[in-house]
mmCIF file of C-alpha atoms in Angstrom:
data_model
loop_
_atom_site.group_PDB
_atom_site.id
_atom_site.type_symbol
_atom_site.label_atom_id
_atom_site.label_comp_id
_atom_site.label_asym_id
_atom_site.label_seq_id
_atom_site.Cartn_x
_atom_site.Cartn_y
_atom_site.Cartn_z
ATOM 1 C CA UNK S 18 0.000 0.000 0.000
ATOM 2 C CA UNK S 19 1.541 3.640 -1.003
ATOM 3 C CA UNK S 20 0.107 6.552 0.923
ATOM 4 C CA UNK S 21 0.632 8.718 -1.892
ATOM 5 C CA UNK S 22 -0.605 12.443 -1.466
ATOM 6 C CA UNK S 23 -2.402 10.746 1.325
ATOM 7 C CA UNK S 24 0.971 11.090 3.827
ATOM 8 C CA UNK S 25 -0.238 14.959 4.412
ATOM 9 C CA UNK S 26 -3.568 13.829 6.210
ATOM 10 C CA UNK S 27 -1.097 10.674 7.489
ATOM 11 C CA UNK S 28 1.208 12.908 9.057
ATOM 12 C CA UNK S 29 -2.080 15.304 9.929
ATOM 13 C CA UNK S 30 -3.566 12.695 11.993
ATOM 14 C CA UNK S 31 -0.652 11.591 14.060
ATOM 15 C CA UNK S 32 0.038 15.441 14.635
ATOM 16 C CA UNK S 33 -3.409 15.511 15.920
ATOM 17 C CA UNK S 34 -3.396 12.169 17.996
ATOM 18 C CA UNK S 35 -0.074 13.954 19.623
ATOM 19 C CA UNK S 36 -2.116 16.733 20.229
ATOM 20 C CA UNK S 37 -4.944 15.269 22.161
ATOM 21 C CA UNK S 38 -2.491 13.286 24.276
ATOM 22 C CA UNK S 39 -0.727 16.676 25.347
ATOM 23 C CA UNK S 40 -4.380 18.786 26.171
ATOM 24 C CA UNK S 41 -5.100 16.255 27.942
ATOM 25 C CA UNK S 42 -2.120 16.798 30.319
ATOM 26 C CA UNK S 43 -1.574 20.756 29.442
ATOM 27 C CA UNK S 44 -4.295 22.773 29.228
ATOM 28 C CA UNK S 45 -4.819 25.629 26.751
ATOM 29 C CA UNK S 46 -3.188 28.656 28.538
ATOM 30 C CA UNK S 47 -5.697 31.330 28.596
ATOM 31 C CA UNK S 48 -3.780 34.480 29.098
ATOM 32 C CA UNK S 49 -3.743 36.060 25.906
ATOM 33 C CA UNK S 50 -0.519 37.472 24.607
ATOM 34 C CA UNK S 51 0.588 39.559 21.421
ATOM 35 C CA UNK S 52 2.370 37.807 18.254
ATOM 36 C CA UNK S 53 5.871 37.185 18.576
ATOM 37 C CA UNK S 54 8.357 40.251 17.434
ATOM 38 C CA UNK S 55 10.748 39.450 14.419
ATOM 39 C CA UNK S 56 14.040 38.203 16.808
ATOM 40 C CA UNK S 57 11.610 34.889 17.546
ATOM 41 C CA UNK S 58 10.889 34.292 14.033
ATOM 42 C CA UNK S 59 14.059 34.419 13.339
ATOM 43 C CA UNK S 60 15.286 31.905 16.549
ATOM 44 C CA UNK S 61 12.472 29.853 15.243
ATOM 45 C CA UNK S 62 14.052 29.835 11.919
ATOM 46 C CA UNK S 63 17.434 28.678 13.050
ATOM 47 C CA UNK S 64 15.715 26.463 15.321
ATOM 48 C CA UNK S 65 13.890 24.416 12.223
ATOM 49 C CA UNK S 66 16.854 24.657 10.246
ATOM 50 C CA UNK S 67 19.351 23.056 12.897
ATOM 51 C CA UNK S 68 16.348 20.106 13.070
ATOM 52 C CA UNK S 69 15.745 19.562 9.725
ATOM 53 C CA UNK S 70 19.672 19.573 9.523
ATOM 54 C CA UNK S 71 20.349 17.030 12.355
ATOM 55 C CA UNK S 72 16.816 15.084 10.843
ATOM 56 C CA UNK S 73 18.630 14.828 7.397
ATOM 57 C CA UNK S 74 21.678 12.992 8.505
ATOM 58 C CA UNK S 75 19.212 9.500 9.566
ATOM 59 C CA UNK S 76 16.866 10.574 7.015
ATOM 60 C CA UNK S 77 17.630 12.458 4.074
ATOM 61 C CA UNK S 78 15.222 14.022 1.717
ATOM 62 C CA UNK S 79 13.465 11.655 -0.610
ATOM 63 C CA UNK S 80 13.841 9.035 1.961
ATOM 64 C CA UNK S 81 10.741 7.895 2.880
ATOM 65 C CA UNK S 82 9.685 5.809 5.998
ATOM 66 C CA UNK S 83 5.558 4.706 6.360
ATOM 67 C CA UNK S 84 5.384 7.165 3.609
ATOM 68 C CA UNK S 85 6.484 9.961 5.659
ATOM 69 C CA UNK S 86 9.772 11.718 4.793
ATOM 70 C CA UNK S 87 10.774 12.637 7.943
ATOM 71 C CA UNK S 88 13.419 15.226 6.289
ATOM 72 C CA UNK S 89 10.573 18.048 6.371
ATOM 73 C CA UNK S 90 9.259 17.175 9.554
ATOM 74 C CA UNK S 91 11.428 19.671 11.334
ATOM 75 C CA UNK S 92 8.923 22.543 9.805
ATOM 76 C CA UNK S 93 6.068 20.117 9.819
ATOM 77 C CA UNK S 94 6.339 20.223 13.501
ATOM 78 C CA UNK S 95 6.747 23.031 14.157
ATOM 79 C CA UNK S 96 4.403 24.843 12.063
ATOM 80 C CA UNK S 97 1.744 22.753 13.547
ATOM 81 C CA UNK S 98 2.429 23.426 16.690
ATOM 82 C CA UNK S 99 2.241 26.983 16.075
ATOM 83 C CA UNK S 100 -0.890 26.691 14.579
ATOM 84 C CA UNK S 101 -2.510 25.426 17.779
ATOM 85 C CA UNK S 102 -0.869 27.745 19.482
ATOM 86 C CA UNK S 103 -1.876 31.181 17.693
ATOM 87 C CA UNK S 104 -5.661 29.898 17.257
ATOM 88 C CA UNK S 105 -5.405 30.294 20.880
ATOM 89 C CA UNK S 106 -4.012 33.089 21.559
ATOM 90 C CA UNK S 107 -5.753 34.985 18.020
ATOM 91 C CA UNK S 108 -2.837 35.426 16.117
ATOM 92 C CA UNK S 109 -3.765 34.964 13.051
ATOM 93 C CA UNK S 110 -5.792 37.918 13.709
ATOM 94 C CA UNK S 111 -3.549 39.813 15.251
ATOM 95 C CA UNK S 112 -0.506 39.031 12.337
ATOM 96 C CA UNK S 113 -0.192 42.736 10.889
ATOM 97 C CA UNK S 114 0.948 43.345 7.125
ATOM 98 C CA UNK S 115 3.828 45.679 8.528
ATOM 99 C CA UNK S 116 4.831 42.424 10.319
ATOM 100 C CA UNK S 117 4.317 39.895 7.117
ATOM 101 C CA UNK S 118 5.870 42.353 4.652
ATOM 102 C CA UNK S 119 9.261 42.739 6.984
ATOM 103 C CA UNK S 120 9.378 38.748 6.490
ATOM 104 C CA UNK S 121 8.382 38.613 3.057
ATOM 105 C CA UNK S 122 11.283 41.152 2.182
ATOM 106 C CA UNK S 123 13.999 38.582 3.601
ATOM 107 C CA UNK S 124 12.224 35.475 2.042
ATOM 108 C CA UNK S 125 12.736 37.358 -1.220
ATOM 109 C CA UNK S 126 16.121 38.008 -0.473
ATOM 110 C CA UNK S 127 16.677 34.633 0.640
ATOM 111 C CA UNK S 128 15.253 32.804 -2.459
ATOM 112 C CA UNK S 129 18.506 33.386 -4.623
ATOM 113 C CA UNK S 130 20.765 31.626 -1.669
ATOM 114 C CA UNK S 131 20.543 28.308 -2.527
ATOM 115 C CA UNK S 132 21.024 29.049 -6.101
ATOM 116 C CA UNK S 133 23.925 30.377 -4.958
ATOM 117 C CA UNK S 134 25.300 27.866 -2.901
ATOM 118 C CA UNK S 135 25.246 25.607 -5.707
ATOM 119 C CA UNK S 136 26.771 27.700 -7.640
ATOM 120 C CA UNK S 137 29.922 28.789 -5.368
ATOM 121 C CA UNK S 138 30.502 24.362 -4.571
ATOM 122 C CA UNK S 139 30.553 23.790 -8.656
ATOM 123 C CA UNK S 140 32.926 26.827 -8.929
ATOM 124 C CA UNK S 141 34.816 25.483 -6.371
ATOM 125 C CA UNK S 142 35.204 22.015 -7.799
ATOM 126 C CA UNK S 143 32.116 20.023 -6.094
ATOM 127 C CA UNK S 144 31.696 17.268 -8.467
ATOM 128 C CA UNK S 145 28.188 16.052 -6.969
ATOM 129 C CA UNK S 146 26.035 18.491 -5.227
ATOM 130 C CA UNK S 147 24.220 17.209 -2.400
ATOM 131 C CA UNK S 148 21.663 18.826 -0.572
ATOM 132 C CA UNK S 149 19.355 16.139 0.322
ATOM 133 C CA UNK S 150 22.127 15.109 3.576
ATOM 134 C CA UNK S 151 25.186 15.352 5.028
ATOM 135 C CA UNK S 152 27.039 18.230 6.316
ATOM 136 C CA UNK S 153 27.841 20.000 2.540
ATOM 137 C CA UNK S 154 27.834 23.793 2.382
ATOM 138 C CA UNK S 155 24.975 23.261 0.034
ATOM 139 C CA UNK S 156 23.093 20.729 2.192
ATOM 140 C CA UNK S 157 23.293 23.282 5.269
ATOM 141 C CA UNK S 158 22.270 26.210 2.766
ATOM 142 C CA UNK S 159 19.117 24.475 2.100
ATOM 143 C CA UNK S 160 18.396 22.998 5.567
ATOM 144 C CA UNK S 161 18.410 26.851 6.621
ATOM 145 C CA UNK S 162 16.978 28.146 3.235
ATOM 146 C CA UNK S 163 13.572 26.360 3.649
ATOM 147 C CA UNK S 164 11.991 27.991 7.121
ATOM 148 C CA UNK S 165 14.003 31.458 6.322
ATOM 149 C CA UNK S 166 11.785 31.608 2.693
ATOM 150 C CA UNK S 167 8.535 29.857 4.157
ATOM 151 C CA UNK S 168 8.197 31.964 7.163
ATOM 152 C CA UNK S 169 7.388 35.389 5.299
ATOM 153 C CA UNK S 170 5.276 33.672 2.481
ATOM 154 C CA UNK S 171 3.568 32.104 4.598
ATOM 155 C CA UNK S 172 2.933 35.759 6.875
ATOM 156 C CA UNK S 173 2.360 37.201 3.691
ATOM 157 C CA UNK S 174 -0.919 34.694 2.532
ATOM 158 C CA UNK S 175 -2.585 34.934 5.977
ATOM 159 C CA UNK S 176 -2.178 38.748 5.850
ATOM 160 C CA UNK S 177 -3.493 39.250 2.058
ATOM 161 C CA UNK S 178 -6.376 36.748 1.992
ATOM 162 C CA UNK S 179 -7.603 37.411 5.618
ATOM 163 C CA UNK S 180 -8.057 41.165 3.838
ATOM 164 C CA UNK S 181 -8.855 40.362 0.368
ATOM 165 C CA UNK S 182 -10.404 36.785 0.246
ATOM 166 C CA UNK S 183 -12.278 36.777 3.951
ATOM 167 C CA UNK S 184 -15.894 37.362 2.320
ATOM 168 C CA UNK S 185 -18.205 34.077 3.087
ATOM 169 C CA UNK S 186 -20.615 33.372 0.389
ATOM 170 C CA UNK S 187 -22.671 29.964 -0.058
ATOM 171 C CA UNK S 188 -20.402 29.028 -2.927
ATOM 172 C CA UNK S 189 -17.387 29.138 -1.468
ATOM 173 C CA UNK S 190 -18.364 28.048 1.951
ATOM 174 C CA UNK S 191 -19.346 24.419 -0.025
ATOM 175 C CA UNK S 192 -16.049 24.500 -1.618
ATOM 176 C CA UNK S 193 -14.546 24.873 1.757
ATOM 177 C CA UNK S 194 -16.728 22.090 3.022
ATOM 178 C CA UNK S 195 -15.609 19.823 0.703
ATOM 179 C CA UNK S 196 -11.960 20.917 -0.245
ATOM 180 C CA UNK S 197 -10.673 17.487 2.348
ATOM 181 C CA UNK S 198 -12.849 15.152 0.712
ATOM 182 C CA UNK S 199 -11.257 16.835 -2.713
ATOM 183 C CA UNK S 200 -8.046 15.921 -1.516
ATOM 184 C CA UNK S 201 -8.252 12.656 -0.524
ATOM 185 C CA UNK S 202 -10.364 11.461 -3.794
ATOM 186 C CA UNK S 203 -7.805 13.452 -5.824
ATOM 187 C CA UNK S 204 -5.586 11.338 -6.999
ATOM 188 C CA UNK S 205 -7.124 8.266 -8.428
ATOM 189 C CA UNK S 206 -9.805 10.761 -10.449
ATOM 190 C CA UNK S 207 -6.753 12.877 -11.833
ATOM 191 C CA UNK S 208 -5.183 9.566 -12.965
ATOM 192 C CA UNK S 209 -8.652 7.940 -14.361
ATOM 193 C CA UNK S 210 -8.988 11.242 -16.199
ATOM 194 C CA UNK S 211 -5.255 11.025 -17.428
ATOM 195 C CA UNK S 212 -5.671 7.478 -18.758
ATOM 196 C CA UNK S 213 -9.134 7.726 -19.983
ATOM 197 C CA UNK S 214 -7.721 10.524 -22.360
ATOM 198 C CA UNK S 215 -4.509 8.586 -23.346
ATOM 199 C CA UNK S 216 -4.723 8.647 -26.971
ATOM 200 C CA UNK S 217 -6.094 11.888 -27.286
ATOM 201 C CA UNK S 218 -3.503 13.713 -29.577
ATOM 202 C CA UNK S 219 -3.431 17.124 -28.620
ATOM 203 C CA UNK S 220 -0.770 19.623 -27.497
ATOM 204 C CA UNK S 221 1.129 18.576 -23.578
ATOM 205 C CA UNK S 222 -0.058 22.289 -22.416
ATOM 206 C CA UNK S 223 -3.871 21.741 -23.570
ATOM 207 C CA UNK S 224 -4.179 18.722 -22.113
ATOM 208 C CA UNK S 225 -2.644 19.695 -19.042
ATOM 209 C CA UNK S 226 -5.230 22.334 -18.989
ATOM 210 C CA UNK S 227 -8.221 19.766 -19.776
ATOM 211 C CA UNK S 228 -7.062 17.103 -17.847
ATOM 212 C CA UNK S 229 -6.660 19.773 -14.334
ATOM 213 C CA UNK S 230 -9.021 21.222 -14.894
ATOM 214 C CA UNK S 231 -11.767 18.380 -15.467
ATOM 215 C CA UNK S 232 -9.447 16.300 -12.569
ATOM 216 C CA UNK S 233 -10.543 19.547 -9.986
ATOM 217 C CA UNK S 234 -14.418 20.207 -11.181
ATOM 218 C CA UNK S 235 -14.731 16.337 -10.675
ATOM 219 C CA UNK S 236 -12.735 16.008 -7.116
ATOM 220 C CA UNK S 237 -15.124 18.892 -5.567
ATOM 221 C CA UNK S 238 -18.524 17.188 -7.080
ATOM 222 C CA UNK S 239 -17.374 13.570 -5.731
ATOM 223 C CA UNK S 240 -16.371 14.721 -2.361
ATOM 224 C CA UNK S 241 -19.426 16.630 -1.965
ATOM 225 C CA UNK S 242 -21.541 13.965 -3.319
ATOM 226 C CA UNK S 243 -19.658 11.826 -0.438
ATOM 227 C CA UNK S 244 -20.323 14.438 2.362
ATOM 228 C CA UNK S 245 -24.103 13.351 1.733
ATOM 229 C CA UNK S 246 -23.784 10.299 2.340
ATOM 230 C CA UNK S 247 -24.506 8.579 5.770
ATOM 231 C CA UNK S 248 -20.953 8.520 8.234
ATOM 232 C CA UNK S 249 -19.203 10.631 5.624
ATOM 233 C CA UNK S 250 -19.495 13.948 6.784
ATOM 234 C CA UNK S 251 -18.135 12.785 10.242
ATOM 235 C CA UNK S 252 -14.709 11.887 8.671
ATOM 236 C CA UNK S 253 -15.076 14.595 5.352
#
């Protein structure tokens, strides 16, 4: 059995079985408190990156293990836990754009980095670059690269579509509704859709278009046709 694109609810699950466990123990602090200034970010940054560093040397990228690939799980972690924590304390609310766009200025500046890296080891007479594991300038690069870019995109979506997108309508409440079913049904309808149109000779960028599109409209009718169903909507 392959998880697939199923490992993200996998890993979902467990972080929410973890979760459970430590409420049960800790109880949700209710003091409320302000979101963290830029020098945590930035610990928490260095923080990931050290774990995902450390994480990569048992279990590099591209390694998987119960379909997980414990390389990213540094972030994973994290970034879950952080969720629970600022639904608490409102802070994805609270997130300002003056905070976002200070992040989003040094994710921008960081994207180019890892280029770089590889770059500076080839000039330098690197004959394999490696940044999957091990202890390689370019493998640290990246281990540090990834939270250091995520963290203002990230800041940056919550900000923008919390003042953009945050209208609820009927339409795209049931699209919201239904978006987890849409994931997990997903992948067997894109493929069915894929192979049923095989031999249809057309150009690659048409049929991508087609194919997603079709694979998407489909996904979203299923899984809503399967939150109607008896037991479903407990699970979808």
């Amino acid at each position: 059995f392959i998880a697939g694109p199923l490992w993200f609810a996998e890993a979902l699950l467990i972080f929410s079985l973890v979760f459970l466990v430590w409420r049960r123990f800790v109880p949700e602090p209710s003091d409320p408190r302000s979101v963290p200034k830029s020098p945590a970010w930035l610990l928490a940054a260095v923080a990931v990156g050290t774990g995902a560093l450390l994480i990569r040397q048992m279990y590099p990228v591209g390694k998987d293990f119960l379909g997980l690939q414990f390389g990213y799980f540094s972030s994973y972690i994290f970034l879950f836990a952080l969720g629970c924590v600022a639904a608490g304390r409102g802070w994805l609310v609270q997130l300002t754009s003056a905070q976002a766009r200070i992040w989003l200025i040094i994710s921008l500046c960081t994207m180019p980095v890892l280029f770089g890296a590889i770059v500076y080891s080839r000039s330098h007479g690197a004959k394999g670059i490696e940044v999957n594991t091990g202890l390689g300038f370019p493998a640290v690069v990246y281990a540090y690269w990834e939270p250091f870019v995520a963290w203002g995109i990230i800041a940056t979506f919550l900000t923008s579509f919390r003042r953009h997108f945050n209208q609820a309508s009927p339409f795209w409440q049931e699209l919201g509704a239904s978006a987890y079913g849409a994931y997990l049904v997903h992948a067997p309808v894109l493929v069915g859709i894929s192979k049923s149109l095989a031999g249809w000779d057309a150009p690659a960028l048409v049929k991508f278009a087609v194919i997603g599109m079709a694979a998407v409209a489909a996904s979203w009718a299923i899984a809503a046709a399967l939150r109607r169903l008896p037991g479903f909507s407990r699970v979808l």
